[in-house]
Amino acid sequence: MRRALGVLAALALLGGVTYALIPDPGPDKTVKVTGLIGSEKRAFFEDPEVRKELTKQGLDVHVDSTGSWTMSEQAKSQRDLDFAFPASTAPAREIQRNWGQQDSPLVPFYSPLVIVTHADVAGILAQNNLAARDGGSGVWTFKMDAYVDDLTAARKWQDLTGAQGHGELAGPLFVTTTDPESSSSGALYVALLSYILNSHSVVSDDAGVDRAHTVLYRATALQGGQKSSSDEPFRDFQAGVGNPLIFGYESQVAAMALQGQPTGDMVVMYPDTTAYSDHTIIARTDNGRKLAGLLQNDEKLRGLEVRYGFRPQARADAFAEQVKSVKQPVFAQDLNAARVKQATVPSLDNLLKLTAAAKGNPK
């Protein structure tokens, strides 16, 4: 989906106006704000500097983390919530539906979905026309059409040139994701595959769901048991457990690099057609709306969002400024310059049908 600058400007203005209309509780006074967040934002909300800035602005924020799709059910039953903050717009729309809201929620920051692997595996993928590294920027891209072709053909790791001698590269070639029925990143992977399978068009009817069904089910079934939150497969990858290709948020790796944590031989590959994780906050109360406005407009909080690997909507250059000094892994400072295209995510109803198809469930 394209980001319309005029719409973003209006949303930013809305966030600022909302914040201005809510009375300041005064010095040394805070109000308790309670919400649900995706697990990928837990470290951000627990950061002492984030908490200090929010307290300075009069908010004492308490959060529980859960999978973004699971969040919809929890938000329906927990009536005392001030906000919900899933990792993408689809579960946000479901929460809005449950809460009877129709306004346009804020998207304070976003993160493209990437494929994370090891350097030697990236080299093998490049030998087999599944990935490429830009000679100037050093940015890696992952070729989605070639991958979908190999997935459809049930290609195995040992079928790849250069994979011989790598005993860890065995079995079918696939990408590990979270469970699409409970996690936003898993659902966005299903949306992305369906877009490729539908000739680079958004799936908008049952015929499109049927066309994608077989490959979506294969892509999911190959994984066996799937995790419900994005940090679990990422931790497994770091520990050297499981599949060497994982689908996750750019922010997960960027946060490590920007905070000085070792990343080893980790490589970030940007699918040449990918999906963006638009972290969408649905405010249910005035205090929830105040928090949304602060996350969008507060300069201190924007800088902290970048520290945790997110790309602020209101300052697209803030992320680029920070990652340009990171040598390993290489991040795309400008996604357009890296020729990364964005798939259109299906409507909520069609996405639910696609995730059901991927899990082998009836529509």
Coordinates of C-alpha atoms in Angstrom, one line a residue:
M1 CA 0.0 0.0 0.0
R2 CA 1.2 3.5 -0.8
R3 CA 1.6 6.0 1.9
A4 CA -0.2 9.2 1.1
L5 CA 1.8 12.1 2.5
G6 CA -1.3 14.2 2.8
V7 CA -3.2 11.6 4.8
L8 CA -0.2 11.1 7.1
A9 CA 0.1 14.8 7.7
A10 CA -3.6 14.9 8.6
L11 CA -3.2 12.0 11.0
A12 CA -0.1 13.6 12.6
L13 CA -2.1 16.8 13.0
L14 CA -5.0 14.9 14.5
G15 CA -2.7 13.3 17.0
G16 CA -1.3 16.7 18.0
V17 CA -4.8 18.2 18.4
T18 CA -6.0 15.3 20.4
Y19 CA -3.0 15.6 22.8
A20 CA -3.6 19.3 23.2
L21 CA -7.3 18.9 24.1
I22 CA -6.6 16.5 27.0
P23 CA -5.9 18.3 30.3
D24 CA -2.4 18.0 31.7
P25 CA -2.6 16.3 35.1
G26 CA 0.1 18.7 36.4
P27 CA 3.6 18.2 37.7
D28 CA 4.3 15.0 39.6
K29 CA 0.8 13.7 38.8
T30 CA 0.2 10.8 36.4
V31 CA -2.8 8.9 35.2
K32 CA -2.8 5.1 34.8
V33 CA -3.1 4.0 31.2
T34 CA -3.7 0.3 30.4
G35 CA -3.4 -1.5 27.1
L36 CA -2.4 -4.5 25.0
I37 CA 0.6 -4.5 22.7
G38 CA 2.3 -6.9 20.3
S39 CA 5.3 -8.7 21.8
E40 CA 7.7 -7.0 19.4
K41 CA 7.0 -3.7 21.3
R42 CA 7.4 -5.0 24.8
A43 CA 11.1 -4.0 25.3
F44 CA 10.3 -0.5 24.0
F45 CA 7.5 0.0 26.6
E46 CA 9.7 -1.5 29.4
D47 CA 12.6 0.9 28.6
P48 CA 13.4 3.2 31.5
E49 CA 13.8 6.2 29.2
V50 CA 10.5 5.5 27.6
R51 CA 8.7 5.2 30.9
K52 CA 10.5 8.4 32.2
E53 CA 9.3 10.4 29.1
L54 CA 5.7 9.1 29.4
T55 CA 5.7 9.9 33.1
K56 CA 7.0 13.4 32.3
Q57 CA 3.9 13.7 30.1
G58 CA 1.6 12.5 32.8
L59 CA 1.1 8.9 31.8
D60 CA 1.8 5.8 33.8
V61 CA 1.5 3.2 31.1
H62 CA 0.8 -0.5 31.9
V63 CA 0.9 -3.1 29.1
D64 CA 0.3 -6.8 28.5
S65 CA 1.8 -8.3 25.4
T66 CA 0.2 -10.9 23.2
G67 CA 0.0 -12.0 19.6
S68 CA -1.6 -9.4 17.4
W69 CA -4.5 -11.6 16.3
T70 CA -5.0 -13.0 19.8
M71 CA -5.2 -9.4 20.9
S72 CA -8.5 -9.0 19.2
E73 CA -10.2 -11.5 21.4
Q74 CA -8.6 -10.2 24.5
A75 CA -9.6 -6.6 23.6
K76 CA -13.2 -7.8 23.2
S77 CA -13.4 -9.2 26.7
Q78 CA -11.3 -6.6 28.6
R79 CA -13.5 -3.6 29.0
D80 CA -11.1 -1.5 31.0
L81 CA -8.5 -1.0 28.3
D82 CA -7.4 2.5 27.2
F83 CA -5.8 1.3 24.0
A84 CA -4.7 -1.7 21.9
F85 CA -1.5 -1.6 19.8
P86 CA -1.1 -4.5 17.4
A87 CA 1.6 -4.8 14.8
S88 CA -0.5 -4.2 11.7
T89 CA -3.7 -2.7 10.4
A90 CA -5.7 -6.0 9.9
P91 CA -6.0 -6.9 13.6
A92 CA -6.4 -3.2 14.4
R93 CA -9.5 -3.2 12.1
E94 CA -10.8 -6.2 13.9
I95 CA -10.4 -4.5 17.3
Q96 CA -12.1 -1.4 15.9
R97 CA -15.0 -3.5 14.8
N98 CA -15.3 -5.1 18.2
W99 CA -15.1 -1.7 19.9
G100 CA -17.6 -0.1 17.5
Q101 CA -15.1 2.5 16.3
Q102 CA -14.9 4.0 12.8
D103 CA -12.2 6.7 13.1
S104 CA -8.7 6.6 11.6
P105 CA -6.3 5.3 14.2
L106 CA -2.7 6.5 14.3
V107 CA 0.3 4.6 13.0
P108 CA 3.2 6.1 15.0
F109 CA 5.9 3.8 13.4
Y110 CA 6.3 0.9 11.0
S111 CA 8.7 -1.9 10.1
P112 CA 9.1 -3.8 6.8
L113 CA 9.0 -7.6 7.1
V114 CA 12.3 -9.1 6.2
I115 CA 14.0 -12.5 6.0
V116 CA 16.8 -13.1 8.4
T117 CA 19.5 -15.7 7.7
H118 CA 23.3 -16.4 8.0
A119 CA 26.0 -15.1 5.7
D120 CA 26.9 -18.5 4.2
V121 CA 23.2 -19.3 3.5
A122 CA 22.7 -15.9 1.9
G123 CA 25.6 -16.7 -0.4
I124 CA 24.1 -20.0 -1.4
L125 CA 20.7 -18.3 -2.1
A126 CA 22.5 -15.8 -4.3
Q127 CA 24.2 -18.6 -6.3
N128 CA 20.7 -20.0 -7.0
N129 CA 19.1 -16.7 -8.1
L130 CA 17.0 -16.6 -4.9
A131 CA 18.8 -13.5 -3.4
A132 CA 21.1 -10.7 -4.5
R133 CA 23.4 -8.2 -2.9
D134 CA 23.7 -4.7 -4.2
G135 CA 27.3 -3.9 -4.9
G136 CA 27.0 -0.3 -3.9
S137 CA 24.9 -0.2 -0.8
G138 CA 25.5 -3.8 0.3
V139 CA 21.7 -4.3 0.8
W140 CA 20.5 -7.8 0.3
T141 CA 17.2 -8.6 -1.4
F142 CA 15.2 -11.8 -1.5
K143 CA 13.6 -12.8 -4.8
M144 CA 10.0 -13.6 -3.9
D145 CA 8.8 -14.9 -7.3
A146 CA 11.7 -17.3 -7.6
Y147 CA 11.1 -18.5 -4.0
V148 CA 7.4 -19.1 -4.7
D149 CA 8.3 -21.1 -7.8
D150 CA 10.7 -23.3 -5.7
L151 CA 8.1 -23.6 -3.0
T152 CA 5.5 -24.7 -5.5
A153 CA 7.9 -27.2 -7.0
A154 CA 8.8 -28.6 -3.6
R155 CA 12.5 -27.8 -4.0
K156 CA 14.9 -29.1 -1.3
W157 CA 17.9 -27.4 0.2
Q158 CA 20.2 -30.0 -1.3
D159 CA 18.9 -29.2 -4.8
L160 CA 20.7 -25.9 -4.5
T161 CA 24.1 -25.3 -6.0
G162 CA 26.6 -24.9 -3.2
A163 CA 24.5 -26.5 -0.5
Q164 CA 26.5 -29.7 -0.6
G165 CA 28.7 -30.0 2.4
H166 CA 26.3 -28.0 4.5
G167 CA 24.7 -30.7 6.6
E168 CA 22.5 -28.2 8.4
L169 CA 20.8 -27.4 5.1
A170 CA 18.5 -30.4 4.7
G171 CA 14.9 -31.1 3.8
P172 CA 12.5 -28.8 2.0
L173 CA 13.3 -25.2 1.3
F174 CA 10.9 -22.9 3.2
V175 CA 10.7 -19.8 5.4
T176 CA 9.8 -20.0 9.1
T177 CA 7.0 -17.7 10.3
T178 CA 4.8 -17.3 13.2
D179 CA 1.3 -18.7 13.3
P180 CA -0.9 -16.6 10.9
E181 CA -4.0 -17.2 13.1
S182 CA -2.4 -15.6 16.2
S183 CA 0.4 -13.4 15.0
S184 CA 0.5 -10.4 12.7
S185 CA 3.9 -11.3 11.0
G186 CA 2.6 -14.8 10.1
A187 CA -0.6 -13.3 8.7
L188 CA 1.3 -10.8 6.6
Y189 CA 3.5 -13.6 5.2
V190 CA 0.3 -15.3 4.1
A191 CA -0.9 -12.0 2.6
L192 CA 2.5 -11.6 0.8
L193 CA 2.5 -15.1 -0.7
S194 CA -1.1 -14.7 -1.8
Y195 CA -0.2 -11.5 -3.6
I196 CA 2.7 -13.1 -5.5
L197 CA 0.5 -16.2 -6.3
N198 CA -2.2 -13.9 -7.6
S199 CA 0.0 -12.3 -10.3
H200 CA 1.1 -9.4 -8.0
S201 CA -2.5 -8.4 -7.3
V202 CA -4.4 -8.3 -4.0
V203 CA -6.6 -11.3 -3.4
S204 CA -10.1 -9.8 -3.4
D205 CA -12.5 -12.8 -3.8
D206 CA -12.9 -16.5 -3.1
A207 CA -11.4 -17.5 -6.5
G208 CA -8.2 -15.8 -5.5
V209 CA -8.2 -17.6 -2.1
D210 CA -8.7 -20.9 -3.9
R211 CA -5.8 -20.3 -6.3
A212 CA -3.5 -19.6 -3.5
H213 CA -4.7 -22.4 -1.2
T214 CA -2.3 -25.2 -2.1
V215 CA 0.9 -23.2 -1.9
L216 CA -0.2 -21.4 1.3
Y217 CA -1.0 -24.7 3.0
R218 CA 2.3 -26.2 1.9
A219 CA 4.2 -23.1 3.2
T220 CA 2.6 -23.5 6.6
A221 CA 2.5 -27.3 6.9
L222 CA 6.2 -27.6 6.2
Q223 CA 6.9 -25.6 9.4
G224 CA 5.2 -28.0 11.8
G225 CA 4.3 -26.3 15.0
Q226 CA 4.4 -22.5 14.8
K227 CA 5.0 -19.9 17.5
S228 CA 2.4 -17.4 18.5
S229 CA 4.7 -14.4 18.8
S230 CA 7.6 -13.0 16.7
D231 CA 10.3 -13.0 19.3
E232 CA 10.1 -16.9 19.7
P233 CA 11.4 -17.9 16.3
F234 CA 13.9 -15.1 16.4
R235 CA 15.3 -16.4 19.7
D236 CA 15.5 -19.9 18.2
F237 CA 17.4 -18.5 15.2
Q238 CA 19.9 -16.7 17.4
A239 CA 20.4 -20.0 19.3
G240 CA 21.1 -21.9 16.1
V241 CA 17.9 -23.9 16.4
G242 CA 15.7 -24.8 13.5
N243 CA 15.3 -23.4 10.0
P244 CA 18.0 -21.0 8.7
L245 CA 15.4 -18.7 7.1
I246 CA 13.0 -16.8 9.3
F247 CA 10.4 -14.1 8.4
G248 CA 10.2 -11.3 10.9
Y249 CA 10.4 -7.6 11.6
E250 CA 13.4 -5.5 10.5
S251 CA 13.1 -3.8 13.9
Q252 CA 14.1 -7.0 15.7
V253 CA 17.6 -7.0 14.1
A254 CA 17.9 -3.2 13.9
A255 CA 17.3 -2.9 17.7
M256 CA 20.1 -5.3 18.4
A257 CA 22.5 -3.4 16.1
L258 CA 21.5 0.1 17.3
Q259 CA 21.9 -1.0 20.9
G260 CA 25.4 -2.4 20.4
Q261 CA 24.4 -6.1 20.8
P262 CA 26.4 -8.6 18.8
T263 CA 24.6 -9.8 15.6
G264 CA 27.3 -12.3 14.4
D265 CA 27.0 -13.3 10.8
M266 CA 23.3 -12.3 10.6
V267 CA 22.1 -11.1 7.2
V268 CA 18.9 -9.0 6.7
M269 CA 17.3 -9.7 3.3
Y270 CA 14.5 -7.5 2.0
P271 CA 11.9 -9.4 0.0
D272 CA 11.8 -7.5 -3.4
T273 CA 8.1 -7.5 -2.7
T274 CA 7.3 -7.3 0.9
A275 CA 4.6 -6.2 3.4
Y276 CA 5.0 -3.4 5.9
S277 CA 4.0 -3.9 9.5
D278 CA 2.1 -0.7 10.3
H279 CA 2.0 -0.5 14.1
T280 CA -1.5 0.8 14.6
I281 CA -2.7 2.1 18.0
I282 CA -6.5 2.0 18.6
A283 CA -7.3 4.4 21.4
R284 CA -10.5 3.7 23.4
T285 CA -10.3 6.6 25.9
D286 CA -8.9 10.1 26.1
N287 CA -5.8 8.9 27.8
G288 CA -5.3 6.3 25.1
R289 CA -5.6 9.1 22.5
K290 CA -3.1 11.1 24.5
L291 CA -0.6 8.2 24.4
A292 CA -1.2 7.8 20.6
G293 CA -0.4 11.5 20.0
L294 CA 2.7 11.3 22.1
L295 CA 4.0 8.2 20.3
Q296 CA 3.4 10.0 17.0
N297 CA 4.7 13.5 17.8
D298 CA 7.0 13.5 20.9
E299 CA 10.5 14.0 19.6
K300 CA 12.1 12.2 22.5
L301 CA 9.9 9.1 22.0
R302 CA 10.5 9.1 18.3
G303 CA 14.3 8.8 19.0
L304 CA 13.6 5.9 21.3
E305 CA 11.4 4.3 18.7
V306 CA 14.4 4.3 16.4
R307 CA 16.6 2.8 19.1
Y308 CA 14.2 -0.2 19.0
G309 CA 14.5 -0.5 15.3
F310 CA 11.2 1.1 14.2
R311 CA 10.8 3.6 11.4
P312 CA 8.8 6.7 12.7
Q313 CA 6.1 7.8 10.3
A314 CA 6.6 11.5 11.1
R315 CA 10.4 11.3 10.6
A316 CA 11.2 8.8 7.8
D317 CA 14.8 10.0 7.8
A318 CA 15.4 9.3 11.5
F319 CA 15.9 5.6 11.0
A320 CA 18.3 6.1 8.1
E321 CA 20.4 8.5 10.1
Q322 CA 20.9 5.9 12.8
V323 CA 21.5 2.8 10.7
K324 CA 24.0 4.4 8.2
S325 CA 26.8 3.8 10.8
V326 CA 25.9 0.1 11.2
K327 CA 28.3 -2.1 9.2
Q328 CA 26.9 -5.5 9.9
P329 CA 24.2 -6.4 9.0
V330 CA 23.4 -3.8 6.3
F331 CA 20.0 -2.1 6.5
A332 CA 18.1 -0.4 3.6
Q333 CA 18.2 3.3 4.5
D334 CA 15.8 4.1 1.7
L335 CA 13.4 1.3 0.8
N336 CA 12.5 2.8 -2.6
A337 CA 16.1 3.2 -3.5
A338 CA 16.6 -0.5 -2.6
R339 CA 13.7 -1.3 -5.1
V340 CA 11.6 -2.9 -2.4
K341 CA 8.0 -3.0 -3.5
Q342 CA 5.0 -3.3 -1.1
A343 CA 2.2 -5.8 -1.5
T344 CA -1.3 -4.7 -0.9
V345 CA -2.8 -6.4 2.1
P346 CA -6.2 -8.0 1.5
S347 CA -9.4 -6.8 3.2
L348 CA -9.8 -8.2 6.7
D349 CA -12.4 -10.8 5.6
N350 CA -10.3 -12.1 2.7
L351 CA -7.2 -12.2 4.9
L352 CA -9.0 -14.3 7.5
K353 CA -10.0 -16.7 4.6
L354 CA -6.4 -16.9 3.4
T355 CA -5.0 -17.6 6.9
A356 CA -7.7 -20.3 7.3
A357 CA -6.6 -21.8 4.0
A358 CA -3.0 -21.7 5.0
K359 CA -3.8 -23.7 8.2
G360 CA -5.9 -26.2 6.2
N361 CA -9.2 -25.0 7.8
P362 CA -12.4 -24.6 5.9
K363 CA -13.4 -21.1 4.8

